[in-house]
Short mmCIF file of C-alpha atoms in Angstrom, two decimals:
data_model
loop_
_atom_site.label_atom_id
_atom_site.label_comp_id
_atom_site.label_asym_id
_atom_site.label_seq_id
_atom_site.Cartn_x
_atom_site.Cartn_y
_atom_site.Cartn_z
CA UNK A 4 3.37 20.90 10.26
CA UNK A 5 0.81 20.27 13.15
CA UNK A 6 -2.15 20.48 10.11
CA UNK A 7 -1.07 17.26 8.50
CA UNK A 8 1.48 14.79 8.63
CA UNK A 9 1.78 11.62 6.45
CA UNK A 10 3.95 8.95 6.27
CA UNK A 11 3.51 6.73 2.96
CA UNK A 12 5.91 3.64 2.30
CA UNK A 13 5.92 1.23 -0.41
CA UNK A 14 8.51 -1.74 -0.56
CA UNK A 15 8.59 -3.58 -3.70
CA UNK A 16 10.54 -7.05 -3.62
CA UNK A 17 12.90 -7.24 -6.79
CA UNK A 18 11.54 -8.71 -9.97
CA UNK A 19 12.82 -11.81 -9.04
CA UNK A 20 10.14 -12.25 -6.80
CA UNK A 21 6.97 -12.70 -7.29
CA UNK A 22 5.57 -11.07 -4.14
CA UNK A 23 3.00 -8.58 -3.21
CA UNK A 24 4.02 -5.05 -2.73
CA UNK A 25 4.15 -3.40 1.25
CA UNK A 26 2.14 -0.63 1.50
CA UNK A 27 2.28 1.50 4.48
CA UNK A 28 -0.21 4.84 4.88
CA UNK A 29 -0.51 6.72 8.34
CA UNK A 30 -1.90 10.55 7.80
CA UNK A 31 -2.56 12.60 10.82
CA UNK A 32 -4.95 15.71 10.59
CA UNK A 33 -4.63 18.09 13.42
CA UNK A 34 -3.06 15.66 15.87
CA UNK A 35 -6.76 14.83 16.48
CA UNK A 36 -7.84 12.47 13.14
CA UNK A 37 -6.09 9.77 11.68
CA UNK A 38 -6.09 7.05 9.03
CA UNK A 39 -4.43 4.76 8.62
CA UNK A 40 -3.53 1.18 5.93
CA UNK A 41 -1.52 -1.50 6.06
CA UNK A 42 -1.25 -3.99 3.33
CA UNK A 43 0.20 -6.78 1.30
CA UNK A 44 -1.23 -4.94 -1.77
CA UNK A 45 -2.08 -8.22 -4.25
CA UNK A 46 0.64 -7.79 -8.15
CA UNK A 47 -0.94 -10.66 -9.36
CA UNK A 48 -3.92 -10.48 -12.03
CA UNK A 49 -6.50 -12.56 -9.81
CA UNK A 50 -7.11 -11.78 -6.19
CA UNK A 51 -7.86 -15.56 -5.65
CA UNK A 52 -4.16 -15.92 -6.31
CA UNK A 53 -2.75 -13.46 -3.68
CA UNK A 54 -5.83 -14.70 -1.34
CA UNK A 55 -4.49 -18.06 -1.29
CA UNK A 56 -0.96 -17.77 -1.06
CA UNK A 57 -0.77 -14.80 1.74
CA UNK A 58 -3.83 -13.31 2.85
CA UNK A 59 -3.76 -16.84 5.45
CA UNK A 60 -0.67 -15.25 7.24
CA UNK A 61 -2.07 -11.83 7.57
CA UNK A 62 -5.47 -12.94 8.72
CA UNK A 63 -4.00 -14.05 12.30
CA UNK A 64 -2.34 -10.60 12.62
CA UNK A 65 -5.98 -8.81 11.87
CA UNK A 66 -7.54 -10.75 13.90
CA UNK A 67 -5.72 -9.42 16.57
CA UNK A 68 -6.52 -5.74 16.26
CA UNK A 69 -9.68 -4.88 16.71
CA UNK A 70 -9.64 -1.20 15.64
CA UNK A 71 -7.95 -2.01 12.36
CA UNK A 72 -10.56 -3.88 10.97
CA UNK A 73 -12.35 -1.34 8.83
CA UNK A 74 -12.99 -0.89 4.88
CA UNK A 75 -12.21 2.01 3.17
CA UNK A 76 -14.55 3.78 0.59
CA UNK A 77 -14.86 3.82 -3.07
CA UNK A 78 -14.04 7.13 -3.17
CA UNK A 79 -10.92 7.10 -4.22
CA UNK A 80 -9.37 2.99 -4.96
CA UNK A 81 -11.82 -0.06 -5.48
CA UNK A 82 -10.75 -2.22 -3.20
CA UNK A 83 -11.10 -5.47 -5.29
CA UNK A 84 -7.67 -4.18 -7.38
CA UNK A 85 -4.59 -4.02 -5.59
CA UNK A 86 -5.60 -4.69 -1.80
CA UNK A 87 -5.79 -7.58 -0.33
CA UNK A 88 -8.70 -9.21 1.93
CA UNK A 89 -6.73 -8.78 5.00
CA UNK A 90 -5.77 -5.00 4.71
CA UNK A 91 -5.35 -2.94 8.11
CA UNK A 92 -7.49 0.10 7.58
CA UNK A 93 -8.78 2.56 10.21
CA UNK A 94 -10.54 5.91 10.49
CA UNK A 95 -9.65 7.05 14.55
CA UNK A 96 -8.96 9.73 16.98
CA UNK A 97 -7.52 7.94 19.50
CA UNK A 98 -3.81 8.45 19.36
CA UNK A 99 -3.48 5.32 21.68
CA UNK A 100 -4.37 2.73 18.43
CA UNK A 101 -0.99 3.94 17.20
CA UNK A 102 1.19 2.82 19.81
CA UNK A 103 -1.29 0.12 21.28
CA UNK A 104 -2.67 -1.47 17.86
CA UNK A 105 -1.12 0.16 14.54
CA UNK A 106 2.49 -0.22 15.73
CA UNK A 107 2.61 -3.66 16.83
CA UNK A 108 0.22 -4.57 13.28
CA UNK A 109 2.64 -3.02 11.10
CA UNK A 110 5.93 -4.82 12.73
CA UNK A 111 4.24 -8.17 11.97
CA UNK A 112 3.51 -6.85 8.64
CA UNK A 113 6.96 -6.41 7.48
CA UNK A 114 7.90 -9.60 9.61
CA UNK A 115 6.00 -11.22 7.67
CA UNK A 116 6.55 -9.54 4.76
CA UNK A 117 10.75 -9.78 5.27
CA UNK A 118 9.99 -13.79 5.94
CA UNK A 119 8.18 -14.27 2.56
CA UNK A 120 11.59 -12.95 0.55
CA UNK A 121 13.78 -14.77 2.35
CA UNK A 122 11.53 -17.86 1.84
CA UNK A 123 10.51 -17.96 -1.52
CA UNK A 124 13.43 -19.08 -4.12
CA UNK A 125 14.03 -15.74 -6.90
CA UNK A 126 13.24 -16.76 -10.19
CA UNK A 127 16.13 -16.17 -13.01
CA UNK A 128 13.56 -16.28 -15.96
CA UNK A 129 13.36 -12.66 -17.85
CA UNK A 130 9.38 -13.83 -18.40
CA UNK A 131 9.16 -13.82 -14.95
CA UNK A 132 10.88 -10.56 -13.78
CA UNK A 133 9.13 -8.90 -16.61
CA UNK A 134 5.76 -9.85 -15.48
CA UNK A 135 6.30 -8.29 -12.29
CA UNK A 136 7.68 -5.52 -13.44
CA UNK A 137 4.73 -5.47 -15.73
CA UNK A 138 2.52 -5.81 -12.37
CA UNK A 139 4.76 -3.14 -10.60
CA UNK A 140 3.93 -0.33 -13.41
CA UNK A 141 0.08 -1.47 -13.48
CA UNK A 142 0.25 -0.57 -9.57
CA UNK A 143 1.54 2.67 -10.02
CA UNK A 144 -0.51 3.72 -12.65
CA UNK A 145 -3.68 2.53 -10.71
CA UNK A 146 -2.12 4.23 -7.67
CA UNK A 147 -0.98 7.11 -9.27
CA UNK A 148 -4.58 7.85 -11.16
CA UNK A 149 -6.17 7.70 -8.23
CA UNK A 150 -4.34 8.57 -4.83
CA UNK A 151 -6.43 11.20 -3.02
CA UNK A 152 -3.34 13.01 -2.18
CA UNK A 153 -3.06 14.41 -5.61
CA UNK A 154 -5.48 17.21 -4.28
CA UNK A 155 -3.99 18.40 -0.91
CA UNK A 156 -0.87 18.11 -3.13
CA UNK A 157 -2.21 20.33 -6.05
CA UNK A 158 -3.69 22.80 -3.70
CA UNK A 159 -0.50 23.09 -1.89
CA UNK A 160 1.85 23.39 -4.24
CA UNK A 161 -0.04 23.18 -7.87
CA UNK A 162 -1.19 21.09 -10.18
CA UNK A 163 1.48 20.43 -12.46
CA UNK A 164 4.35 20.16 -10.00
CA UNK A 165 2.12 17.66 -7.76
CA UNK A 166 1.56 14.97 -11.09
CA UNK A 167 5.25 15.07 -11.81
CA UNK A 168 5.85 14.49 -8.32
CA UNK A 169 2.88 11.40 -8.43
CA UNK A 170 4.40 10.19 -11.45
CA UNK A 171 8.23 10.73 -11.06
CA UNK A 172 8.68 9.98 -7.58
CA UNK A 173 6.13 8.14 -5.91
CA UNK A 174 4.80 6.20 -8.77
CA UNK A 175 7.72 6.02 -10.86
CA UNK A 176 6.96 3.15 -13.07
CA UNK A 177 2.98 4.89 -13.54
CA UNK A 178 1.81 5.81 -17.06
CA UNK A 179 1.49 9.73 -17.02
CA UNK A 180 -1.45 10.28 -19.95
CA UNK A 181 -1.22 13.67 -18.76
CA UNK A 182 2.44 14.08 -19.20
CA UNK A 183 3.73 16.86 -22.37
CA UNK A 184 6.90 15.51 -24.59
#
């Protein structure tokens, strides 16, 4: 409804690549706040290994948007785990950032991001895929644990329903400690 709207995105190249995972977050609150991420969010163990390989391609596309620079809290994710350096995060009310910033940022994202698949050679080793799959389920369990929408979720439609629908759907490969046999 006019109260909130959210779009939330998540591309995950297949195990045969060993690539960082899109993440895409705009949420609107009253058509008058907004927040917004964009993000090559880092599957390897060491950010110095996702800072050298990618975070150089995204920095160029920061650069250019001067709203999108910000850093997001503690609240909820550290930042040091599973974002990257070069992250597009804003707090705003200007609805013109969208069209005149966020949009043309989040094309060259997943230009960017579409141009690292078709570049990099899949690997065929089962190691391999399994590590990423292995990186893939520590993602969603970090994300899952921890995604502030797990409270405008619960209150909406309760607790219960709202971690089966963290865990099932949107974090699928997540560890549910909370879930009953």
């Amino acid at each position: 409804g006019d109260k909130t709207q959210v779009f939330n995105c998540l591309w995950y190249p297949h195990p045969k690549y060993n690539l960082p995972v899109l993440g895409v977050d705009l949420l609107a609150f009253n058509q008058k706040k907004y927040l917004t991420i964009v993000d090559f969010q880092p599957i390897n163990d060491k950010e110095e290994d996702h800072m050298c390989t990618y975070e150089h391609l995204l920095k160029p596309i920061r650069d250019d948007y001067q709203n999108l620079k910000g850093r997001m809290s503690n609240k909820f994710y550290d930042e040091n785990f599973f974002f990257s350096d070069q992250m597009v995060f804003s707090r705003f009310e200007d609805q013109s950032i969208i069209y005149d910033e966020l949009y043309p940022a989040f094309q060259r994202y997943l230009t960017t991001h579409v141009d690292l698949i078709k570049r990099n050679k899949p690997s065929e080793s089962l190691g391999d895929m399994r590590f990423v799959l292995e990186r893939h389920a520590a993602y969603d369990t970090y994300s899952a644990e921890r995604d502030p929408a797990l409270g405008l979720l619960s209150a909406m439609f309760g607790r219960d329903w709202s971690e089966g629908f963290m865990h099932d759907f949107l974090f699928d490969m997540s560890d549910n400690e909370n879930e009953v046999c």
